[in-house]
Amino acid sequence: MPEPLIEIKNLSVYFYTYAGIVKAIEDVSFDIYRGETLALVGETGCGKSVTSRAITRLIESPGRIVNGQVIYHKDDGSKVDLLTLSDEEIREIRGNEIAYIFQDPHSSLDPLYTIGYQVGEAMEVHGKVKNIKEGITKAVNVLREVMLPDPENRVKNYPHELSGGMKQRVVIGVGIANNPRLLIADEPTTALDVTVQAQILDLLNELKKKYNATVLLITHNLGVVAETAQRVVVMYAGKIVEIGTVDQVFHNPLHPYTAALLKAVPNPLGEIETLESIPGTVPNLITPPTGCRFHPRCPFATQTCRTEVPSLKEIEPNHFVACHRY
Amino acid sequence: MAGLGKFLVRRGLTFVPTLIGVTLIVFIIAYVIPANPVRAWAGGEKATKAAVELIKAEYHLNQPWYDQYLFLIKGLFTNSLLDPLNQVPVFTNIGNRFIVTFQLALFAFFFVVLMGLPLGIISAIKRNSITDMVLRILALVFISTPIYVMAYLFIWVFFIHWNLTTLAGIPPAPPHQITHIPVIDSIITLNWSNFVEQVQRFWLPGFTLGIAAAGVLMRFTRNSFLEAYSRDSTLFLKAKGVPKSRLYRHVLKNALVPVITILALQFGGLLAGTPITETIFNLPGIGLYALQSVMYLDFPALIGVTFLYAIVFVTANLIADILYALVDPRVRF
Amino acid sequence: MGNNTKEAYEEREEYEMSILDKISDKIIDGVALFINLIKRDWKKRNQSKIQEWKLMAYALNRSPPALLGLVIVIAYIILGIIGPYLASWPYDFFPVMYNSTSRLAAPGSNVFLNVTMVKNWHVIHYTTTVHYSIGSDLFGRDLLSVLLAGARTALVLDVFIILIGPTFGIILGLISGYHGGAIDEIIMRITDMFLAFPGLILAIALSAVLPGRIQNFLNYHPFAQTLVLKLFALEPRDVNNLGKLLAVFVALIIVWWPGYTRIARGSTLTERENLYVEAARAIGLSSRTIMFRHILPNIIGPILVMITMDFGNVILTEAGLSFLGLGAVPPIPDWGNLINQGAQYFPQAWWLVAFPGIVIVTVVLGWNLLGDGLRDILDPRTRRSMEFKVKKKSRTEGGESNA
């Protein structure tokens, strides 16, 4: 039985905007196991990023976490709900035990500080080094880890002097500087050139092996999922529709949305068939469809689907689905 | 810094058309003026015909317009153009008065920075709170109040009621002059009594002049801070676990990049915005000189003043550009 | 999806519709109906635009400073229209001619007048008492009446200067940014020259130079004369005072366009790079159509904010010129001129500085508050980040849109 590192329970995040209350994610529950790479997949705007940020409460106004728990299992075996911690306690966890890599390296780094300073700062604010000077010295090692060429001189560079791929290596460097227990990579390759994407993924895989870290990988690229992850969580319109191992989900998708999604892209684990699009549009989350949120686009929708919200059911070991057909 | 030298030359060249254009505009305004200024220059209605003719010849007024213009510009550059009202070269007049205006602008600038920056930052940090709302409205009140209304209110409070300022005369410069700006010289030479005199005379006009600009700076700082705060890099800093104070340090540094350039432009604006303040507080500066030159149709003086204002404008822009390149590593000359 | 979900009920949070929201909804629906009268099917084709306007109005309704600004601005416009008729004494009636104690009479005082005047070639005698609720000016005029009449002067100058100056500036900026090249270079160099010139000094110089010419023009064009007199609600015998008033008007227009050219050009330059402009050009739309129908609506947001705030700035500058003795002169009622009169007798005649000062500050502040509110609402980024408070929970039919 795998040990959970994080248990997310009934997490809901709403955005109170002028156009209405956007229910970005509602009632999201899943576990992240120690040492695994868990992929969170879904279309743009389905709540993947919001979910990952809510884990350490990185939700800005007008967004608010309205409900839920994020149980974090510490090394000493004790458990703590991250959503009830004080600001200072959660700050000590961010970047130290749970670190992030964001999508766009061009905007993640502060343009006015050298990259050495920014990597060193990550260590300094968590007391891993005495001062920023020592931080910058140690940053050379971190940047070598992420295979940035010529790190001794590069630490003095400003972000604008680096290419996109190199910047993302720096961002990853910031993420791993404190050897975190959970690394949350939010579409780490989307903003990069295709050729660089593979290098960054390789780097992530290697680092993960080396440090035995847990990774939550957020992506809409199913090819990346097949290559790097062990388990998959599929989200649609702010809700989880399916959870399972890569094998289960890719070979035996239970939810009609997962099935449709797999048909819409070349199935990375199967042979190439004709690609199909999913009819309909992504619902607006201010007035989401009642019942199952996928029902307006679902070919199998029934009366029950329109009125009752399906809950997650375990169909086979470790394979969950939220659909009235099962 | 070879890049800087090239940059200065390149920018300097773009100033030339602006300077020519500005003086030309004034000249055209003067040229189309219906009233005959010469009689006024020669001493009013009683002026003899001979005196009028002499003045006409002296200022090339019988020549075609382009000759008149060249005469004025050449006179400015060689400082041989005399102000017809007091027979002193125009730039000598301007030089004496510029010291007063510059000192006034310095005092105003002091208040602008002292109020605008911190209040703007507080407003941004406490965004959408009551404090923020009060400060935002305060900034708008600063901007919305005519300078003369503000001036009389302050005179009433600080002069008539509390007598905290002097409103007549100009205190003498300290005996030992280095920069020729009295208040700076008095600080450098540690001439305490002269410094107090300067402050007593200049603080209220400076405060009055600076208040609108302080409102503008408050709003600009707030918006710039919030813009920097809403960037992805701020979220990444939070995700890194950076404490609040340090986070704000990053945001502040980013926010100050545009603010510093605005400060340079604001100082230029303060130098050019003195006419009403100098009138009310009776300070013999450039603004008052400009007003008088318009009233007395004193065109050589007006061209000179305009020329000075244009130089102030382009210099402020230049300094803003240089500061921008200094604080932002992304910008190169 | 509406059809599918009608049967379902669920408890949901929603924002409370305040009375203001309902009023703003009605106003916007009314405006939409009105446009529909002019352009057929407009309403049908612009449903989402109307919806967007309503949402913007909700955001405005939740910003007390902006609402305050709106109230002040509306009051200013109404007073500008009917102010001269509300004044209890005409602006060109000088009590000081009949009783010298009416000069600079203190607030609350009453002055008895024994009036002898010539009207329609008849000599009229009568006696009256003037009550000065907030004091009188140098000519014994009731300050309140002059302030009311002055609202018209301020509003007319304000509206026409903003209608002409910025419009001219925006058009130049659009042309400059859209065409680029030599046209751009020429327009921007000229704009830079005007920007390098302190606006106040240029306005001062112009308002010193222009009055004679404008007066000449008016004397030869009786139609223009009547029009201007009607606009400012002035008596025909004040026609010889119009030159100075209109000189300020022309001076401020000349000062007011360059800022807009800069802004419009900058936004046009970025907007021009968008694909839709490319597409519009590809299907052969004329430059004029592209500039005014496609680019302009996309860059107008920040410009509208600037225009709103400049309504206040025009009042400030105009009053500043009057304060310096340029521009409107008595008997033409003008706020800045009242302060000019009061300045010479400050602090004895404090009311001549205080009350016009308060009026000017209030009106300018009103425009600025409104502009500030509009900035938050028109900028999609700040609008999205505005947090709304949930007022009530209600049970409504699920899936039905309230947004």
Coordinates of N, CA and C in Angstrom, one line a residue, chain C residues 51-169:
Chain C
Q51 N -24.9 43.2 -22.1 CA -24.6 42.4 -20.9 C -23.3 42.9 -20.2
E52 N -22.3 43.1 -21.0 CA -21.0 43.6 -20.5 C -21.2 45.0 -19.9
W53 N -22.0 45.9 -20.5 CA -22.2 47.2 -20.0 C -22.9 47.1 -18.6
K54 N -23.9 46.2 -18.5 CA -24.6 46.0 -17.2 C -23.6 45.6 -16.2
L55 N -22.7 44.7 -16.5 CA -21.7 44.2 -15.5 C -20.8 45.3 -15.1
M56 N -20.4 46.1 -16.1 CA -19.5 47.3 -15.7 C -20.2 48.2 -14.8
A57 N -21.5 48.4 -15.0 CA -22.3 49.3 -14.2 C -22.4 48.7 -12.7
Y58 N -22.5 47.4 -12.6 CA -22.5 46.8 -11.3 C -21.2 47.1 -10.6
A59 N -20.1 47.0 -11.3 CA -18.8 47.3 -10.7 C -18.8 48.7 -10.2
L60 N -19.3 49.6 -11.1 CA -19.3 51.0 -10.7 C -20.1 51.3 -9.5
N61 N -21.3 50.5 -9.4 CA -22.2 50.7 -8.3 C -21.6 50.3 -7.0
R62 N -20.5 49.5 -7.0 CA -19.9 49.0 -5.8 C -18.6 49.8 -5.5
S63 N -18.5 51.0 -6.1 CA -17.3 51.8 -5.8 C -17.9 53.2 -5.3
P64 N -18.0 53.4 -4.0 CA -18.6 54.6 -3.5 C -17.9 55.9 -4.0
P65 N -16.5 55.9 -4.1 CA -15.9 57.2 -4.6 C -16.4 57.5 -6.0
A66 N -16.4 56.5 -6.9 CA -16.8 56.7 -8.3 C -18.3 57.2 -8.3
L67 N -19.1 56.6 -7.5 CA -20.5 57.0 -7.4 C -20.7 58.5 -7.0
L68 N -19.9 58.8 -6.0 CA -19.9 60.2 -5.5 C -19.5 61.1 -6.6
G69 N -18.4 60.7 -7.4 CA -18.0 61.5 -8.5 C -19.1 61.7 -9.5
L70 N -19.8 60.6 -9.8 CA -20.9 60.6 -10.8 C -22.0 61.6 -10.3
V71 N -22.3 61.6 -9.1 CA -23.3 62.5 -8.5 C -22.9 63.9 -8.7
I72 N -21.6 64.2 -8.4 CA -21.1 65.6 -8.5 C -21.2 66.0 -9.9
V73 N -20.7 65.2 -10.8 CA -20.7 65.5 -12.2 C -22.1 65.8 -12.8
I74 N -23.0 64.9 -12.4 CA -24.4 65.2 -12.9 C -24.9 66.5 -12.4
A75 N -24.6 66.8 -11.1 CA -25.1 68.0 -10.5 C -24.5 69.2 -11.2
Y76 N -23.2 69.1 -11.6 CA -22.5 70.2 -12.3 C -23.1 70.4 -13.6
I77 N -23.4 69.3 -14.3 CA -24.0 69.5 -15.7 C -25.4 70.1 -15.6
I78 N -26.2 69.7 -14.6 CA -27.5 70.3 -14.5 C -27.4 71.7 -14.1
L79 N -26.5 72.0 -13.1 CA -26.3 73.4 -12.7 C -25.8 74.3 -13.9
G80 N -25.0 73.7 -14.7 CA -24.4 74.4 -15.9 C -25.5 74.8 -16.8
I81 N -26.5 73.9 -16.9 CA -27.6 74.2 -17.9 C -28.6 75.2 -17.3
I82 N -29.1 74.9 -16.0 CA -30.1 75.8 -15.5 C -29.6 76.8 -14.5
G83 N -28.3 76.8 -14.2 CA -27.8 77.7 -13.2 C -28.1 79.1 -13.4
P84 N -27.9 79.7 -14.6 CA -28.2 81.1 -14.8 C -29.7 81.4 -14.5
Y85 N -30.6 80.5 -14.6 CA -32.0 80.8 -14.4 C -32.3 80.7 -12.9
L86 N -31.5 80.0 -12.1 CA -31.7 79.8 -10.7 C -31.2 81.0 -9.9
A87 N -30.3 81.8 -10.5 CA -29.7 82.9 -9.8 C -30.8 83.9 -9.5
S88 N -30.7 84.4 -8.2 CA -31.8 85.3 -7.9 C -31.5 86.7 -8.4
W89 N -30.3 87.0 -8.6 CA -30.0 88.4 -9.2 C -29.2 88.2 -10.5
P90 N -29.5 89.0 -11.5 CA -28.8 88.9 -12.8 C -27.3 89.2 -12.6
Y91 N -26.5 88.6 -13.3 CA -25.0 88.8 -13.2 C -24.6 90.2 -13.5
D92 N -25.4 90.9 -14.3 CA -24.9 92.2 -14.8 C -25.6 93.3 -14.0
F93 N -26.2 93.0 -12.9 CA -26.8 94.0 -12.0 C -25.8 94.4 -10.9
F94 N -25.3 95.6 -10.9 CA -24.2 96.0 -10.0 C -24.8 96.9 -8.9
P95 N -25.1 96.3 -7.7 CA -25.7 97.0 -6.6 C -24.7 98.1 -6.1
V96 N -23.4 98.0 -6.4 CA -22.5 98.9 -5.8 C -22.7 100.3 -6.4
M97 N -23.4 100.4 -7.6 CA -23.7 101.6 -8.2 C -24.8 102.4 -7.4
Y98 N -25.5 101.7 -6.6 CA -26.6 102.4 -5.8 C -26.3 102.5 -4.3
N99 N -25.5 101.6 -3.8 CA -25.1 101.7 -2.4 C -23.8 101.1 -2.2
S100 N -22.8 101.9 -1.8 CA -21.4 101.5 -1.8 C -21.2 100.4 -0.7
T101 N -22.1 100.3 0.3 CA -21.8 99.3 1.3 C -22.0 97.9 0.8
S102 N -22.6 97.8 -0.4 CA -22.8 96.4 -1.0 C -21.5 95.9 -1.5
R103 N -20.5 96.7 -1.6 CA -19.2 96.2 -2.1 C -18.5 95.3 -1.0
L104 N -18.2 94.1 -1.4 CA -17.6 93.1 -0.5 C -18.4 92.9 0.8
A105 N -19.7 92.9 0.7 CA -20.6 92.7 1.8 C -20.4 91.3 2.4
A106 N -20.3 91.2 3.7 CA -20.0 89.9 4.4 C -21.2 89.0 4.2
P107 N -20.9 87.7 4.3 CA -22.0 86.7 4.2 C -23.1 87.0 5.3
G108 N -24.3 86.9 4.9 CA -25.4 87.1 5.8 C -25.9 88.5 5.9
S109 N -25.2 89.4 5.3 CA -25.6 90.8 5.5 C -26.8 91.2 4.5
N110 N -27.5 92.2 4.8 CA -28.6 92.7 4.0 C -28.2 94.1 3.6
V111 N -28.4 94.5 2.3 CA -28.1 95.9 1.9 C -29.4 96.4 1.2
F112 N -29.7 97.7 1.6 CA -30.9 98.3 1.0 C -30.4 99.1 -0.2
L113 N -31.1 99.0 -1.3 CA -30.8 99.7 -2.5 C -31.9 100.6 -3.0
N114 N -31.5 101.8 -3.4 CA -32.4 102.8 -4.0 C -32.0 102.9 -5.5
V115 N -32.7 102.1 -6.3 CA -32.2 101.9 -7.7 C -32.8 102.9 -8.6
T116 N -32.0 103.5 -9.4 CA -32.4 104.4 -10.5 C -31.8 103.8 -11.8
M117 N -32.5 103.3 -12.7 CA -31.9 102.8 -13.9 C -32.7 103.1 -15.1
V118 N -32.0 103.1 -16.3 CA -32.7 103.3 -17.6 C -32.9 102.0 -18.2
K119 N -34.2 101.8 -18.6 CA -34.5 100.5 -19.2 C -35.5 100.9 -20.4
N120 N -35.2 100.5 -21.6 CA -36.0 100.8 -22.7 C -36.3 102.3 -22.8
W121 N -35.3 103.1 -22.6 CA -35.5 104.6 -22.7 C -36.4 105.1 -21.7
H122 N -36.7 104.3 -20.6 CA -37.5 104.9 -19.5 C -36.7 104.9 -18.3
V123 N -36.8 105.9 -17.5 CA -36.1 105.9 -16.2 C -37.0 105.2 -15.2
I124 N -36.3 104.2 -14.5 CA -37.1 103.4 -13.5 C -36.5 103.7 -12.1
H125 N -37.4 103.9 -11.2 CA -37.0 104.0 -9.8 C -37.6 102.9 -9.0
Y126 N -36.9 102.2 -8.2 CA -37.5 101.3 -7.2 C -36.5 101.1 -6.1
T127 N -37.0 100.5 -5.0 CA -36.1 100.2 -3.9 C -36.2 98.7 -3.6
T128 N -35.1 98.2 -3.1 CA -35.1 96.7 -2.9 C -34.0 96.4 -1.8
T129 N -34.1 95.2 -1.3 CA -33.1 94.8 -0.3 C -32.4 93.5 -0.9
V130 N -31.1 93.5 -0.9 CA -30.4 92.3 -1.3 C -29.9 91.6 -0.1
H131 N -30.2 90.3 -0.1 CA -29.7 89.5 1.0 C -28.5 88.7 0.5
Y132 N -27.3 88.9 1.1 CA -26.1 88.2 0.7 C -25.9 87.0 1.5
S133 N -26.4 85.9 1.1 CA -26.2 84.7 1.9 C -24.8 84.2 2.1
I134 N -24.0 84.4 1.0 CA -22.6 84.0 1.2 C -21.7 85.2 0.7
G135 N -22.2 86.4 0.9 CA -21.3 87.5 0.6 C -21.5 88.1 -0.8
S136 N -20.7 89.2 -1.0 CA -20.8 89.8 -2.3 C -19.4 90.0 -2.9
D137 N -19.3 90.4 -4.2 CA -18.0 90.6 -4.8 C -17.7 92.1 -4.8
L138 N -16.7 92.5 -5.6 CA -16.3 93.9 -5.6 C -17.4 94.8 -6.2
F139 N -18.3 94.2 -6.9 CA -19.4 95.0 -7.5 C -20.7 94.9 -6.8
G140 N -20.7 94.3 -5.6 CA -21.8 94.1 -4.8 C -22.8 93.1 -5.3
R141 N -22.3 92.3 -6.3 CA -23.1 91.2 -6.8 C -23.2 90.1 -5.8
D142 N -24.4 89.5 -5.7 CA -24.6 88.3 -4.8 C -23.7 87.2 -5.3
L143 N -22.8 86.7 -4.4 CA -21.8 85.7 -4.7 C -22.5 84.4 -5.2
L144 N -23.6 84.1 -4.5 CA -24.3 82.8 -4.9 C -24.8 82.9 -6.3
S145 N -25.4 84.1 -6.7 CA -26.0 84.2 -8.0 C -24.9 84.1 -9.0
V146 N -23.7 84.8 -8.8 CA -22.6 84.8 -9.7 C -22.1 83.4 -9.9
L147 N -22.0 82.7 -8.7 CA -21.5 81.3 -8.8 C -22.4 80.4 -9.7
L148 N -23.7 80.6 -9.5 CA -24.7 79.8 -10.3 C -24.6 80.2 -11.8
A149 N -24.5 81.5 -12.1 CA -24.3 81.9 -13.5 C -23.0 81.4 -14.0
G150 N -22.0 81.4 -13.2 CA -20.7 81.0 -13.6 C -20.6 79.5 -14.0
A151 N -21.5 78.7 -13.5 CA -21.5 77.3 -13.8 C -21.7 77.1 -15.3
R152 N -22.5 78.0 -15.9 CA -22.7 77.9 -17.4 C -21.4 78.2 -18.1
T153 N -20.8 79.3 -17.7 CA -19.5 79.6 -18.3 C -18.5 78.4 -18.3
A154 N -18.4 77.9 -17.1 CA -17.5 76.8 -16.9 C -17.9 75.6 -17.7
L155 N -19.2 75.2 -17.7 CA -19.6 74.0 -18.4 C -19.4 74.2 -19.9
V156 N -19.8 75.3 -20.5 CA -19.7 75.5 -21.9 C -18.2 75.5 -22.4
L157 N -17.4 76.2 -21.7 CA -15.9 76.1 -22.0 C -15.4 74.7 -21.9
D158 N -15.8 74.0 -20.8 CA -15.3 72.7 -20.5 C -15.7 71.7 -21.7
V159 N -17.0 71.7 -22.0 CA -17.5 70.8 -23.0 C -16.9 71.0 -24.4
F160 N -16.9 72.3 -24.8 CA -16.4 72.5 -26.1 C -14.9 72.4 -26.3
I161 N -14.2 72.7 -25.2 CA -12.7 72.5 -25.3 C -12.4 71.0 -25.4
I162 N -13.1 70.2 -24.6 CA -12.9 68.7 -24.6 C -13.4 68.1 -25.9
L163 N -14.5 68.7 -26.5 CA -15.0 68.1 -27.7 C -14.0 68.4 -28.9
I164 N -13.4 69.5 -28.9 CA -12.5 69.9 -30.0 C -11.1 69.4 -29.8
G165 N -10.5 69.8 -28.7 CA -9.0 69.5 -28.5 C -8.7 68.0 -28.6
P166 N -9.2 67.2 -27.7 CA -8.9 65.8 -27.7 C -9.3 65.1 -29.0
T167 N -10.4 65.5 -29.6 CA -10.8 64.9 -30.9 C -9.8 65.1 -31.9
F168 N -9.3 66.3 -32.0 CA -8.3 66.6 -33.0 C -7.0 65.8 -32.7
G169 N -6.7 65.8 -31.4 CA -5.5 65.1 -31.0 C -5.6 63.6 -31.3

